[in-house]
XYZ file of C-alpha atoms in Angstrom:
617
model
C -48.786 -31.199 27.043
C -47.435 -27.768 28.005
C -43.690 -27.887 28.650
C -41.552 -25.321 30.428
C -37.782 -24.970 30.727
C -36.479 -23.843 34.128
C -32.844 -22.758 34.501
C -31.003 -21.921 37.727
C -27.449 -20.573 37.734
C -26.134 -21.493 41.152
C -22.784 -20.830 42.759
C -21.400 -24.198 41.620
C -23.859 -25.794 39.183
C -26.250 -24.526 36.548
C -29.354 -26.727 36.612
C -31.978 -27.152 33.897
C -35.288 -28.995 33.978
C -38.056 -29.530 31.466
C -41.336 -29.635 33.369
C -44.861 -30.628 32.428
C -46.550 -27.390 33.498
C -49.882 -29.118 34.134
C -48.758 -32.124 36.193
C -45.488 -30.580 37.520
C -43.689 -33.764 36.441
C -40.009 -33.422 35.519
C -39.548 -34.706 31.972
C -35.787 -34.157 31.741
C -33.047 -32.676 33.922
C -29.423 -31.657 33.516
C -26.509 -30.200 35.480
C -23.402 -28.359 34.302
C -20.689 -26.473 36.145
C -21.410 -22.745 36.472
C -18.814 -20.747 34.549
C -18.173 -17.565 36.518
C -16.308 -15.704 33.793
C -19.068 -16.469 31.287
C -22.433 -17.484 32.796
C -23.807 -18.205 29.325
C -21.432 -21.142 28.777
C -22.734 -22.951 31.855
C -26.321 -22.273 30.754
C -25.679 -23.632 27.244
C -23.911 -26.718 28.627
C -26.819 -27.373 30.990
C -29.506 -27.012 28.295
C -27.444 -29.190 25.963
C -27.606 -32.016 28.517
C -31.416 -32.246 28.303
C -32.917 -35.100 26.318
C -35.043 -32.895 24.072
C -35.725 -29.210 23.478
C -38.964 -29.580 21.504
C -42.406 -28.128 22.310
C -41.145 -25.801 25.053
C -43.693 -23.001 25.561
C -42.089 -21.077 28.423
C -38.542 -20.468 29.690
C -37.684 -19.083 33.127
C -34.225 -18.182 34.431
C -33.021 -17.524 37.954
C -29.618 -15.892 37.953
C -26.898 -14.944 40.416
C -25.618 -12.166 38.143
C -27.153 -9.201 39.987
C -26.302 -10.500 43.458
C -22.730 -11.357 42.493
C -22.259 -7.989 40.771
C -23.210 -6.128 43.953
C -21.147 -8.394 46.211
C -18.072 -8.194 43.972
C -18.483 -4.523 43.054
C -18.619 -5.310 39.343
C -21.378 -2.938 38.266
C -21.041 -0.532 35.358
C -20.048 3.161 35.414
C -22.956 5.116 36.913
C -23.645 8.821 36.607
C -25.814 10.235 39.403
C -27.987 13.339 39.580
C -29.473 14.276 42.952
C -32.191 16.910 43.214
C -32.763 19.099 46.254
C -30.206 17.547 48.597
C -26.413 17.325 48.356
C -26.078 13.765 49.628
C -23.691 11.172 48.217
C -24.565 7.443 48.047
C -22.821 4.660 49.929
C -22.116 2.956 46.595
C -19.454 4.056 44.134
C -20.439 6.267 41.196
C -18.285 7.491 38.312
C -19.760 10.983 38.191
C -22.172 12.972 40.342
C -24.109 16.193 39.862
C -26.165 18.139 42.414
C -29.159 19.922 40.908
C -31.325 22.551 42.618
C -35.049 21.876 42.799
C -37.259 21.124 45.787
C -40.847 20.576 46.949
C -42.218 20.981 50.454
C -44.240 18.247 52.194
C -47.470 19.584 50.645
C -46.161 19.546 47.098
C -45.500 23.250 46.773
C -42.365 24.176 44.833
C -39.731 25.725 47.086
C -37.001 25.853 44.437
C -37.505 25.558 40.685
C -35.639 22.770 38.899
C -32.328 24.059 37.512
C -32.421 22.417 34.093
C -29.466 24.457 32.817
C -27.202 23.069 35.542
C -28.498 19.551 34.880
C -27.811 19.930 31.155
C -24.225 20.971 31.848
C -23.613 18.055 34.220
C -25.127 15.519 31.815
C -23.052 16.891 28.949
C -19.919 16.492 31.072
C -20.813 12.817 31.602
C -20.765 11.924 27.891
C -18.505 8.928 27.308
C -17.815 8.577 31.034
C -20.899 6.648 32.201
C -22.874 3.582 31.109
C -26.121 4.480 32.896
C -27.746 7.353 34.796
C -29.483 7.301 38.193
C -31.738 10.193 39.243
C -32.980 10.746 42.789
C -34.923 13.740 44.063
C -35.925 14.727 47.576
C -39.580 13.724 48.231
C -39.788 12.232 44.725
C -41.938 9.331 45.956
C -44.664 11.924 46.519
C -43.756 14.444 43.824
C -41.807 12.794 40.979
C -42.155 15.667 38.489
C -38.528 16.801 38.790
C -37.157 13.273 38.377
C -39.289 12.724 35.277
C -38.149 15.995 33.721
C -34.497 15.124 34.249
C -35.074 11.639 32.846
C -36.341 13.180 29.617
C -33.364 15.524 29.544
C -30.857 12.721 30.166
C -32.409 10.579 27.433
C -31.964 13.441 24.954
C -28.323 14.105 25.850
C -26.971 10.604 26.582
C -27.563 7.303 24.810
C -27.573 5.243 28.029
C -30.297 3.740 30.276
C -31.831 6.177 32.794
C -33.261 5.149 36.188
C -35.536 7.216 38.447
C -35.665 6.378 42.149
C -39.446 6.793 42.419
C -39.958 4.064 39.796
C -38.119 1.548 41.995
C -39.499 2.087 45.491
C -42.344 3.968 47.147
C -40.576 4.091 50.511
C -39.515 7.373 52.076
C -35.856 7.849 52.980
C -33.750 9.873 50.564
C -30.421 8.113 51.241
C -31.964 4.658 50.919
C -33.659 5.514 47.617
C -30.414 7.063 46.397
C -28.553 3.791 47.003
C -31.374 1.795 45.395
C -31.305 3.919 42.233
C -27.508 3.683 41.938
C -27.559 -0.080 42.534
C -30.204 -0.607 39.850
C -28.417 1.620 37.332
C -25.139 -0.229 37.887
C -26.749 -3.570 37.002
C -28.595 -2.661 33.797
C -25.858 -3.239 31.152
C -24.886 -6.578 32.721
C -28.416 -7.962 32.845
C -29.096 -6.723 29.303
C -26.007 -8.597 28.127
C -26.980 -11.806 29.920
C -30.573 -11.776 28.695
C -29.481 -11.063 25.123
C -27.021 -13.965 25.294
C -29.634 -16.335 26.732
C -32.051 -15.394 23.956
C -29.323 -16.153 21.408
C -28.760 -19.530 23.070
C -32.480 -20.346 22.899
C -32.394 -19.607 19.173
C -29.479 -22.056 18.831
C -31.611 -24.774 20.429
C -34.637 -23.747 18.316
C -36.599 -22.780 21.446
C -39.188 -20.141 20.567
C -40.832 -19.256 23.877
C -41.205 -16.246 26.194
C -38.243 -15.740 28.539
C -39.086 -14.924 32.164
C -36.646 -13.900 34.898
C -37.109 -14.819 38.570
C -37.361 -11.893 40.996
C -36.068 -11.713 44.536
C -39.550 -12.395 45.947
C -39.887 -15.673 44.034
C -42.244 -14.359 41.356
C -41.232 -13.811 37.727
C -41.196 -10.930 35.267
C -40.685 -10.700 31.536
C -37.115 -10.337 30.330
C -37.985 -6.886 28.933
C -39.012 -5.640 32.390
C -35.940 -7.291 33.950
C -33.691 -5.229 31.689
C -35.244 -2.073 33.154
C -35.337 -3.277 36.780
C -32.406 -5.672 37.301
C -32.380 -4.826 41.018
C -35.512 -6.999 41.278
C -33.387 -10.037 40.373
C -31.172 -9.745 43.472
C -31.590 -12.989 45.494
C -33.287 -14.532 42.453
C -31.584 -17.910 42.970
C -32.435 -18.360 46.664
C -36.008 -17.206 45.997
C -36.362 -19.986 43.410
C -35.626 -22.565 46.089
C -38.641 -21.289 48.046
C -41.004 -21.525 45.087
C -39.594 -24.958 44.295
C -40.332 -26.045 47.870
C -43.883 -24.679 47.618
C -44.646 -27.481 45.157
C -44.092 -30.149 47.816
C -47.561 -31.721 48.328
C -49.323 -31.157 51.636
C -46.914 -28.581 53.073
C -47.969 -24.956 53.541
C -45.633 -23.853 56.357
C -41.942 -24.698 56.475
C -38.426 -23.423 56.783
C -36.632 -23.993 53.483
C -32.894 -24.681 53.658
C -31.051 -24.652 50.352
C -27.507 -25.998 50.656
C -25.618 -25.304 47.476
C -21.996 -25.514 46.495
C -21.161 -22.013 47.697
C -23.794 -20.894 50.214
C -26.645 -22.020 52.438
C -29.823 -19.975 51.970
C -32.646 -20.074 54.527
C -36.160 -18.741 53.991
C -39.774 -19.444 54.934
C -43.025 -20.391 53.287
C -46.112 -19.521 55.333
C -49.707 -20.368 54.430
C -48.443 -21.604 51.082
C -46.692 -18.351 50.154
C -43.113 -17.126 50.201
C -42.507 -14.993 53.300
C -41.326 -11.588 52.053
C -39.952 -8.284 53.316
C -41.005 -4.886 51.981
C -37.579 -3.402 52.725
C -35.966 -5.943 50.437
C -32.839 -8.033 50.612
C -29.672 -6.930 52.363
C -26.560 -7.213 50.209
C -23.236 -6.220 51.765
C -25.075 -4.052 54.264
C -27.218 -2.260 51.666
C -30.995 -2.766 51.597
C -32.450 -2.929 48.083
C -35.763 -1.347 49.236
C -37.638 -3.483 46.702
C -40.002 -6.305 47.668
C -38.037 -9.540 48.216
C -38.160 -12.883 50.000
C -37.072 -12.957 53.639
C -33.887 -14.890 52.994
C -30.579 -15.048 54.825
C -27.485 -16.274 53.008
C -24.590 -17.928 54.832
C -21.090 -18.761 53.626
C -21.363 -22.524 53.959
C -21.788 -24.923 51.059
C -20.525 -28.195 49.702
C -17.492 -26.431 48.247
C -16.641 -24.182 51.208
C -12.958 -24.415 52.110
C -12.099 -26.140 55.412
C -8.845 -26.038 57.368
C -7.736 -28.084 60.353
C -6.219 -25.757 62.973
C -5.243 -27.198 66.379
C -7.593 -30.106 65.705
C -10.508 -27.724 65.088
C -12.271 -27.182 61.766
C -12.138 -23.598 60.500
C -14.353 -22.609 57.549
C -12.730 -20.171 55.129
C -16.012 -18.694 53.877
C -14.586 -18.933 50.353
C -15.421 -21.402 47.632
C -12.724 -24.015 47.008
C -12.529 -26.695 44.363
C -12.952 -30.108 46.060
C -10.125 -32.597 45.619
C -12.424 -35.053 43.868
C -13.364 -32.428 41.249
C -9.780 -31.182 40.806
C -8.440 -34.712 40.364
C -10.976 -35.340 37.603
C -10.168 -32.056 35.852
C -6.350 -31.850 36.093
C -4.242 -34.999 35.511
C -1.284 -33.454 37.363
C -3.391 -33.167 40.532
C -4.613 -36.740 40.101
C -1.051 -38.033 39.800
C 0.186 -36.094 42.834
C -2.660 -37.322 44.997
C -2.453 -40.946 43.900
C 1.330 -40.986 44.426
C 0.961 -39.240 47.810
C 3.746 -36.767 47.049
C 2.798 -34.388 49.895
C 5.374 -34.026 52.678
C 3.642 -31.266 54.698
C 0.182 -29.787 55.163
C 1.098 -26.884 52.832
C 1.604 -29.407 50.038
C -2.087 -30.343 50.411
C -3.329 -26.945 49.205
C -3.235 -26.096 45.498
C -4.045 -23.021 43.449
C -5.149 -22.288 39.903
C -4.256 -18.859 38.503
C -6.808 -16.988 36.387
C -4.205 -16.865 33.591
C -4.410 -20.662 33.413
C -1.185 -21.358 35.300
C -1.253 -24.270 37.699
C -2.224 -26.232 39.593
C 0.592 -25.263 41.973
C 0.905 -26.206 45.620
C 0.994 -23.462 48.244
C 4.763 -23.911 48.656
C 5.333 -23.851 44.895
C 3.218 -20.735 44.473
C 5.063 -18.848 47.205
C 8.436 -19.889 45.803
C 7.651 -19.282 42.143
C 5.803 -15.977 42.521
C 7.328 -14.707 45.761
C 3.922 -14.081 47.325
C 3.243 -13.365 50.989
C 0.214 -14.742 52.850
C -1.432 -11.300 52.600
C -0.886 -11.207 48.832
C -2.352 -14.685 48.477
C -5.472 -13.629 50.372
C -5.911 -10.530 48.229
C -5.516 -12.534 45.018
C -8.069 -15.074 46.214
C -10.530 -12.313 47.083
C -10.136 -10.767 43.635
C -10.603 -14.121 41.892
C -7.062 -14.191 40.485
C -6.375 -17.374 42.429
C -8.766 -20.271 42.976
C -7.973 -22.645 45.820
C -8.126 -26.435 45.749
C -8.532 -27.713 49.303
C -10.556 -29.821 51.698
C -14.334 -29.229 51.506
C -17.509 -30.798 52.937
C -17.897 -32.516 49.553
C -14.571 -34.296 50.100
C -15.693 -35.434 53.555
C -18.817 -37.023 52.060
C -16.756 -38.611 49.272
C -14.239 -40.049 51.757
C -17.113 -41.484 53.780
C -18.525 -43.155 50.665
C -21.662 -40.961 50.455
C -20.671 -39.009 47.328
C -19.420 -40.786 44.219
C -19.312 -38.067 41.582
C -15.929 -37.293 40.049
C -12.827 -38.956 41.572
C -13.969 -39.839 45.086
C -10.779 -41.854 45.646
C -8.811 -38.591 45.531
C -10.907 -37.241 48.402
C -10.284 -40.408 50.418
C -6.512 -40.164 49.942
C -6.392 -36.463 50.845
C -8.491 -36.939 53.988
C -6.063 -39.662 55.076
C -3.034 -37.430 54.382
C -4.442 -34.333 56.108
C -5.430 -36.441 59.105
C -1.954 -37.976 59.342
C -0.268 -34.546 59.241
C -2.416 -33.654 62.273
C -1.836 -36.905 64.206
C -5.383 -38.122 63.580
C -7.008 -41.024 61.796
C -9.168 -40.466 58.737
C -12.260 -41.549 60.684
C -11.482 -39.012 63.412
C -11.155 -36.212 60.855
C -14.403 -37.216 59.141
C -16.229 -37.282 62.496
C -14.798 -33.876 63.463
C -15.653 -32.303 60.101
C -19.206 -33.653 60.087
C -19.795 -32.310 63.571
C -18.463 -28.901 62.547
C -20.704 -28.696 59.473
C -23.678 -29.734 61.592
C -22.818 -27.119 64.227
C -22.463 -24.393 61.635
C -25.827 -25.284 60.079
C -27.461 -25.163 63.518
C -25.916 -21.749 64.047
C -27.323 -20.581 60.695
C -30.828 -21.751 61.647
C -30.591 -20.065 65.032
C -29.434 -16.844 63.385
C -32.316 -16.969 60.909
C -34.926 -17.480 63.630
C -33.628 -14.870 66.050
C -31.581 -12.687 63.659
C -28.672 -12.803 66.090
C -25.452 -14.767 65.939
C -24.201 -13.622 69.342
C -24.466 -17.138 70.747
C -21.151 -19.039 70.686
C -20.937 -22.252 68.698
C -20.588 -24.275 71.924
C -24.208 -23.565 72.855
C -25.361 -26.130 70.320
C -23.908 -28.977 72.315
C -25.900 -28.273 75.451
C -28.669 -30.456 76.838
C -32.139 -29.238 75.923
C -30.924 -27.288 72.915
C -33.919 -28.386 70.828
C -36.211 -26.231 72.940
C -34.325 -23.144 71.820
C -35.606 -23.710 68.294
C -39.216 -24.354 69.299
C -39.749 -20.622 69.700
C -40.226 -20.516 65.961
C -43.803 -21.085 64.764
C -42.590 -23.447 62.049
C -40.973 -26.773 62.911
C -40.743 -28.430 59.487
C -37.665 -28.173 57.282
C -37.739 -28.705 53.529
C -34.231 -29.432 52.296
C -33.185 -28.566 48.755
C -29.827 -28.405 47.023
C -27.504 -31.293 46.228
C -25.838 -31.653 49.690
C -29.041 -31.262 51.724
C -29.862 -34.971 51.811
C -26.487 -35.688 53.395
C -26.300 -32.909 55.999
C -29.829 -32.036 57.092
C -31.114 -35.310 58.651
C -28.751 -34.998 61.647
C -29.462 -31.271 61.921
C -33.250 -31.706 61.940
C -32.998 -34.561 64.429
C -30.876 -32.431 66.791
C -33.536 -29.724 67.069
C -36.677 -31.838 66.795
C -37.823 -30.588 63.402
C -39.605 -32.727 60.837
C -37.528 -33.019 57.660
C -38.771 -33.353 54.094
C -36.300 -34.002 51.284
C -38.457 -33.827 48.123
C -37.901 -35.743 44.916
C -35.334 -34.073 42.673
C -34.232 -31.961 45.632
C -30.947 -31.185 43.883
C -32.673 -29.311 41.013
C -35.554 -27.745 42.988
C -34.349 -24.221 42.213
C -34.782 -24.847 38.505
C -38.223 -26.324 39.239
C -39.070 -23.223 41.258
C -37.991 -20.959 38.407
C -40.440 -22.499 35.941
C -43.280 -22.880 38.482
C -43.284 -19.228 39.560
C -46.129 -16.802 38.851
C -46.052 -13.155 37.845
C -46.735 -10.897 40.846
C -46.716 -7.102 40.995
C -47.420 -4.772 43.919
C -48.659 -1.185 43.936
C -48.959 1.056 46.976
C -51.427 3.955 46.944
C -51.241 6.445 49.808
C -54.064 8.617 51.163
C -53.377 11.472 53.552
C -55.963 13.721 55.201
C -55.435 17.480 54.913
C -53.193 18.511 57.860
C -55.641 21.077 59.243
C -58.912 19.242 58.528
C -60.055 17.216 61.547
C -63.667 16.863 60.432
C -65.323 13.402 60.289
C -64.961 13.429 56.485
C -61.737 15.366 55.800
C -60.336 16.565 52.523
C -57.725 14.098 51.284
C -54.795 13.852 48.948
C -54.113 10.608 47.074
C -50.580 9.784 45.933
C -50.688 7.389 42.985
C -47.899 6.598 40.559
C -46.533 9.828 39.049
C -49.264 12.146 40.288
C -51.332 13.256 43.272
C -55.049 14.062 43.438
C -57.249 16.129 45.787
C -60.675 15.002 47.027
C -63.275 16.692 49.205
C -63.930 13.649 51.385
C -62.569 10.345 52.637
C -64.977 8.035 50.794
C -64.351 9.640 47.415
C -60.592 9.463 47.961
C -60.776 5.832 49.086
C -62.795 4.687 46.055
C -60.451 6.459 43.663
C -57.367 5.033 45.394
C -58.678 1.468 45.180
C -59.654 1.692 41.515
C -56.382 3.435 40.609
C -54.389 0.808 42.492
C -56.140 -1.992 40.615
C -55.574 -0.225 37.291
C -51.848 0.359 37.852
C -51.186 -3.099 39.330
C -53.000 -4.788 36.440
C -51.023 -2.719 33.960
C -47.732 -3.683 35.617
C -48.664 -7.383 35.753
C -49.525 -7.393 32.049
C -46.209 -5.705 31.240
C -44.444 -8.417 33.268
C -46.113 -11.141 31.205
C -49.104 -12.178 33.323
C -52.200 -13.849 31.928
C -55.686 -14.060 33.554
C -54.778 -11.602 36.297
C -56.205 -11.866 39.820
C -56.295 -9.055 42.381
C -55.802 -8.965 46.148
C -55.994 -5.798 48.231
C -54.869 -4.816 51.728
C -56.065 -1.557 53.331
C -54.517 -0.126 56.483
C -56.293 2.945 57.846
C -54.621 5.486 60.107
C -57.023 6.934 62.668
C -56.727 8.888 65.891
C -59.135 8.820 68.832
C -60.807 12.113 69.669
C -61.612 11.214 73.265
C -63.079 14.638 74.027
C -65.797 14.253 71.367
C -65.861 10.445 71.468
C -64.942 10.124 67.790
C -62.432 8.291 65.634
C -60.844 10.668 63.129
C -59.527 9.474 59.757
C -55.973 10.679 59.025
C -55.048 8.504 56.075
C -54.673 5.026 54.615
C -52.125 2.826 52.868
C -53.570 0.617 50.130
C -51.474 -2.227 48.761
C -52.766 -3.919 45.609
C -51.329 -7.251 44.483
C -51.904 -8.353 40.880
C -50.851 -11.881 39.958
C -51.282 -14.563 37.330
C -49.520 -17.325 35.422
C -47.088 -16.255 32.696
C -48.367 -16.157 29.136
C -47.165 -19.135 27.121
C -45.713 -19.383 23.651
C -47.692 -20.654 20.700
C -46.239 -24.175 20.449
């Protein structure tokens, strides 16, 4: 029996499963609270809850670290060198240097690389940066200058160095600049996490290769992840898609993952994760690396809810549910059970990052003299964590969720309802309708990529037809709250709904079921002035370009070189028994005068994939 350990660090829980890799049967499963200040603690607690740690031959981790670091602006100090263009990135850097050096579109040197200037700038960065990003104009075609500066930076500074052309083959200097900076900012953090996880595996006597889930749902070795942490952005949501792919008999579906903090929506089509070449969008910045087509929405089981003028307003922030808080802090339990609240403000509590609390909103304002604006800023920074009404409390009050102290949720729903001249049943009905409406809005936004429609549209007659424009009308629900919220949602829009076994740990299942997949793009361009039937061509492959006297010769070389590079990358990422798929898109123009079709170039995409190599146990 070959066993694998899958780990998913979600916004609220860290899930672990031990899976029979041949039958896909879950042998053991465990949940632990995710510890934001130290992700490793939640991982260790989750692994510790498994029945056994013996005979594990493969470990795979999906992590929120990279995504959260970008969202929260918690990357390391980055030094940036740009070559040929004086353009600054949209992301913050600690130090920047502009270096002369430029190619034209045909690869001819316009300006020699100014290595002396680069040396001076790198020397100035000593002790001020934790990583270096290098981005040159046209480097995706002519990476020589980037590679030379990488060697120089490695000699002068003892920090990781990232070249933009190694991350993306897409044109667009500003976009590649942001991608390089983003990747460089994540390297020390991902190195620290992976090192800690490896130490934890040693503690549990688990001697197996460690894989990391990428944003497209595939996996890579931990060594490659430490060089390309940007690939791990959206790692967690992508795991839900690969977990859903293991549902028998389903090849096309919308996958909705409702977690504690967010709802993630993606697609599987023809049995594969639907992906985007331009990558995920995080805080308005495209990663420009291959990733699953996923949209993330600020609605989860632990999303804060407020009752304003008898309408539910979602805060978009994570709150601690009353049932969880009552189990964790005796003072909260006593207050709730004794119904000490005299106003709605007494129903909101806060925990300070220094350990102070829980304090009610009124107590916090009085004790610390904080304004509403200051409270909001402290919540955004993580200094204050709110305890308030959440969808989890609504389910607990209705009797559909019995983890932790569900009685506390029931009492608080009754109190909040009474402060708003409502019954508890009325509040539960209102809250459930609001969650359902918000989920419908998320689905509509995912299908049409527009949230211009007002919420009220979802109450209209015939609304189901609005969702039939999508080719896929099956929903697979994963994540702990999905079984409670999605049946009404699917019924409202006429979708079939599948809630698979172990739906609440499907992300961890997806992590350990994923395959290694690597992509390589080889570009062929005909000589600009050669319009013959068999033109001279230039092939752009990896770090070099090659000239050929004819189309056929260029095409054969490009295909073989693409296979070679893709296979090499897949092996480095830990693949075994590699398979190859190839897509060729030719660019031709019609010569109507001579009645000919003229070849002007081709884009060749090679996909190399295979199962991860297992340990020796």
